[in-house]
Coordinates of C-alpha atoms in Angstrom, one line a residue:
M200 CA 0.0 0.0 0.0
K201 CA 2.9 2.4 0.5
K202 CA 3.7 2.7 -3.2
P203 CA 0.3 3.9 -4.3
L204 CA 0.0 6.2 -1.3
T205 CA 3.3 7.8 -2.0
L206 CA 2.2 8.3 -5.8
V207 CA -1.1 10.0 -4.6
L208 CA 0.9 12.3 -2.3
A209 CA 3.3 13.2 -5.1
V210 CA 0.4 14.1 -7.5
A211 CA -1.2 16.2 -4.9
L212 CA 1.9 18.0 -4.0
A213 CA 2.5 18.7 -7.8
L214 CA -1.0 19.9 -8.2
S215 CA -0.6 22.2 -5.2
L216 CA 2.7 23.6 -6.5
T217 CA 1.0 24.2 -9.9
A218 CA -1.9 26.1 -8.4
C219 CA 0.5 28.3 -6.3
G220 CA 2.6 29.1 -9.3
G221 CA -0.5 29.9 -11.3
G222 CA -1.7 32.2 -8.6
K223 CA 1.5 34.2 -8.4
S224 CA 1.7 34.6 -12.3
K225 CA -1.8 35.8 -12.2
K226 CA -1.0 38.4 -9.5
A227 CA 2.3 39.4 -11.3
F228 CA 0.2 40.0 -14.5
E229 CA -2.4 42.1 -12.9
A230 CA 0.1 44.2 -11.0
S231 CA 2.1 44.6 -14.1
K232 CA -1.0 45.7 -16.1
E233 CA -1.9 48.4 -13.6
A234 CA 1.6 49.7 -13.8
Y235 CA 1.6 49.6 -17.6
Q236 CA -1.6 51.5 -17.8
N237 CA -0.1 54.3 -15.7
I238 CA 3.0 54.5 -17.6
N239 CA 1.3 54.4 -20.9
A240 CA -1.1 57.1 -19.8
A241 CA 2.0 59.3 -18.6
Y242 CA 3.7 58.6 -21.8
E243 CA 0.9 59.7 -24.1
L244 CA 0.8 63.0 -22.2
T245 CA 4.5 63.3 -22.4
A246 CA 4.8 62.6 -26.0
D247 CA 2.4 65.4 -26.8
Y248 CA 4.4 67.7 -24.4
G249 CA 7.6 66.9 -26.1
S250 CA 6.1 67.5 -29.7
N251 CA 4.8 70.8 -28.5
I252 CA 8.1 71.8 -26.9
Y253 CA 9.9 71.0 -30.1
E254 CA 7.3 72.7 -32.4
A255 CA 7.4 76.0 -30.2
W256 CA 11.2 75.9 -30.4
R257 CA 11.0 75.5 -34.3
L258 CA 8.4 78.1 -34.7
G259 CA 10.5 80.6 -32.5
I260 CA 13.3 80.2 -34.8
Y261 CA 11.8 79.9 -38.3
D262 CA 8.4 81.6 -38.1
K263 CA 9.3 84.7 -36.1
D264 CA 7.4 87.1 -38.1
E265 CA 4.2 85.0 -37.9
I266 CA 4.7 84.4 -34.1
M267 CA 5.2 88.2 -33.4
D268 CA 2.2 89.0 -35.5
G269 CA -0.1 86.3 -34.4
G270 CA 1.0 85.7 -30.9
C271 CA -0.9 83.0 -28.9
S272 CA -3.4 82.2 -31.9
Y273 CA -0.5 81.5 -34.4
L274 CA 1.4 79.4 -31.7
A275 CA -1.8 77.4 -30.8
K276 CA -2.7 76.8 -34.3
E277 CA 0.6 74.8 -34.9
L278 CA 0.3 72.8 -31.6
N279 CA -1.9 70.3 -30.0
L280 CA -3.2 73.0 -27.7
S281 CA -6.1 75.3 -27.9
Q282 CA -5.8 79.1 -28.1
E283 CA -7.2 79.6 -24.6
E284 CA -4.7 77.2 -23.2
V285 CA -1.8 78.9 -24.8
E286 CA -3.1 82.3 -23.6
A287 CA -3.2 81.0 -20.0
G288 CA 0.3 79.6 -20.4
A289 CA 1.6 83.0 -21.8
A290 CA -0.2 84.8 -18.9
Y291 CA 1.4 82.5 -16.4
S292 CA 4.8 83.2 -17.9
L293 CA 4.2 86.9 -17.6
A294 CA 3.0 86.6 -14.1
E295 CA 6.2 84.8 -13.3
A296 CA 8.2 87.5 -15.2
F297 CA 6.6 90.2 -13.0
G298 CA 7.4 88.3 -9.9
A299 CA 3.8 87.3 -9.2
S300 CA 2.5 83.8 -8.1
W301 CA -0.2 82.6 -10.5
D302 CA -2.0 80.8 -7.9
E303 CA -2.4 83.9 -5.8
C304 CA -3.5 86.1 -8.6
T305 CA -7.1 87.1 -8.9
D306 CA -9.2 86.5 -11.9
E307 CA -8.9 90.1 -12.9
E308 CA -5.0 90.0 -12.6
K309 CA -4.9 86.8 -14.7
N310 CA -7.1 88.4 -17.4
S311 CA -4.8 91.5 -17.5
Y312 CA -1.8 89.3 -18.1
K313 CA -3.8 87.5 -20.9
V314 CA -4.5 90.9 -22.5
M315 CA -0.7 91.6 -22.5
A316 CA 0.4 88.2 -23.9
D317 CA 0.4 88.8 -27.5
S318 CA 2.3 92.0 -27.3
Y319 CA 5.0 90.3 -25.3
F320 CA 5.7 88.0 -28.2
R321 CA 6.9 91.1 -30.1
G322 CA 8.9 92.3 -27.1
M323 CA 10.9 89.1 -27.0
E324 CA 12.1 89.1 -30.6
D325 CA 15.7 88.6 -29.7
N326 CA 15.0 85.5 -27.6
L327 CA 11.7 84.5 -29.2
F328 CA 12.3 80.7 -29.4
S329 CA 13.0 80.6 -25.5
W330 CA 9.9 82.5 -24.8
C331 CA 7.8 80.2 -26.9
V332 CA 9.2 77.1 -25.1
E333 CA 8.5 78.8 -21.7
V334 CA 4.9 79.5 -22.7
V335 CA 4.3 76.0 -23.8
S336 CA 5.9 74.5 -20.7
N337 CA 3.8 76.8 -18.6
T338 CA 0.7 76.0 -20.6
Y339 CA 1.1 72.4 -19.4
I340 CA 1.3 73.6 -15.8
V341 CA -1.9 75.8 -16.2
N342 CA -4.0 73.2 -18.0
G343 CA -3.1 70.4 -15.5
K344 CA -1.5 68.0 -18.0
A345 CA 1.9 68.1 -16.3
A346 CA 0.4 67.3 -12.9
E347 CA -1.6 64.6 -14.6
A348 CA 1.4 62.9 -16.1
K349 CA 3.3 63.2 -12.9
E350 CA 0.4 61.7 -10.9
H351 CA 0.5 58.6 -13.3
L352 CA 4.2 58.4 -13.0
E353 CA 4.0 58.5 -9.1
A354 CA 1.5 55.8 -9.3
A355 CA 3.6 53.7 -11.5
K356 CA 6.6 54.3 -9.3
G357 CA 4.9 52.7 -6.3
Q358 CA 3.6 49.9 -8.4
M359 CA 7.0 49.2 -9.9
K360 CA 8.5 49.1 -6.5
E361 CA 5.8 46.3 -5.5
L362 CA 6.7 44.5 -8.6
S363 CA 10.5 44.7 -8.0
E364 CA 10.0 43.5 -4.4
S365 CA 7.6 40.6 -5.2
Y366 CA 7.7 39.8 -8.8
S367 CA 11.0 40.8 -10.2
D368 CA 11.5 37.5 -12.0
Y369 CA 8.2 38.1 -13.9
E370 CA 9.2 37.8 -17.6
H371 CA 7.9 41.1 -18.7
Y372 CA 9.3 43.2 -15.8
P373 CA 12.5 44.3 -17.6
A374 CA 10.5 45.8 -20.6
L375 CA 8.0 47.4 -18.2
K376 CA 10.9 49.0 -16.2
G377 CA 12.5 50.2 -19.2
Y378 CA 9.2 51.8 -20.4
Y379 CA 8.9 53.5 -17.0
T380 CA 12.4 54.8 -16.8
T381 CA 12.3 56.2 -20.4
T382 CA 8.9 57.9 -19.9
S383 CA 10.0 59.3 -16.5
S384 CA 13.4 60.7 -18.1
F385 CA 11.4 62.0 -21.1
F386 CA 8.9 63.9 -18.8
D387 CA 11.8 65.5 -16.8
F388 CA 13.5 66.6 -20.0
C389 CA 10.2 68.3 -21.2
Q390 CA 10.1 70.3 -18.0
N391 CA 13.6 71.4 -18.5
P392 CA 14.6 71.2 -22.1
T393 CA 18.3 71.9 -22.7
G394 CA 20.8 72.0 -25.5
S395 CA 20.5 73.2 -29.2
F396 CA 17.4 72.9 -31.4
E397 CA 19.1 70.1 -33.3
Q398 CA 19.9 68.3 -30.0
L399 CA 16.4 68.7 -28.8
K400 CA 15.0 67.3 -31.9
T401 CA 17.4 64.3 -31.5
T402 CA 16.6 63.8 -27.8
V403 CA 12.7 63.9 -28.3
E404 CA 12.9 61.4 -31.2
D405 CA 15.2 59.0 -29.2
Y406 CA 12.8 59.1 -26.2
K407 CA 9.9 58.4 -28.5
T408 CA 11.7 55.6 -30.4
T409 CA 12.8 53.8 -27.2
A410 CA 9.4 54.2 -25.7
R411 CA 7.6 52.9 -28.7
D412 CA 9.9 49.9 -28.7
F413 CA 9.0 49.1 -25.0
N414 CA 5.4 49.7 -25.7
A415 CA 5.4 47.4 -28.8
D416 CA 6.6 44.5 -26.5
L417 CA 3.9 45.2 -23.8
D418 CA 0.9 46.4 -25.6
Y419 CA -0.2 43.1 -26.9
I420 CA 0.2 41.5 -23.5
F421 CA -1.8 43.9 -21.5
E422 CA -4.3 45.0 -24.1
D423 CA -7.9 44.7 -22.8

């Protein structure tokens, strides 16, 4: 009787281990999917952010006359932003230039800065591309999209920490980590772009290419 009993115990143990392994794999998948969704949401916002920073810089160099004449309306027409958003970003930039805190400004003060916005493009002729980039960067602060991207990245950071501690051997963890790191670095760059225009163009393209490669590896795995 010992032999059949031993066989039964071995089969039961194997089934138990399989069930445990399956449970862990499912938990790793669900945790990774949540992190992926946050990273992907942050990347989509950041990719638009980077494109608009690049376009603002380009316009400030090559479309100076049009920018000085059209101000916020011309800038918005070439970006993935509305005229109202760009006007708010320009007003925010002016408030900073005059040493005022946007959050502490009254609605009347904010409107007065918006009225001044277009004329200030003409006053920045000698450093127009820098002003255009600053306006776009501040637009992402005023419209809340920078904060939204940051919230997604913060959520993903906590999820990645959990994955690192509990499921670092999960097969898709390296690609997920690479996607998070790339998106986070890209977002930081958009908040403080440096270098020449050509360097900016290369940096944005490199971030996008790297992120797309990671996303291509992950999208079909976590798609709904």
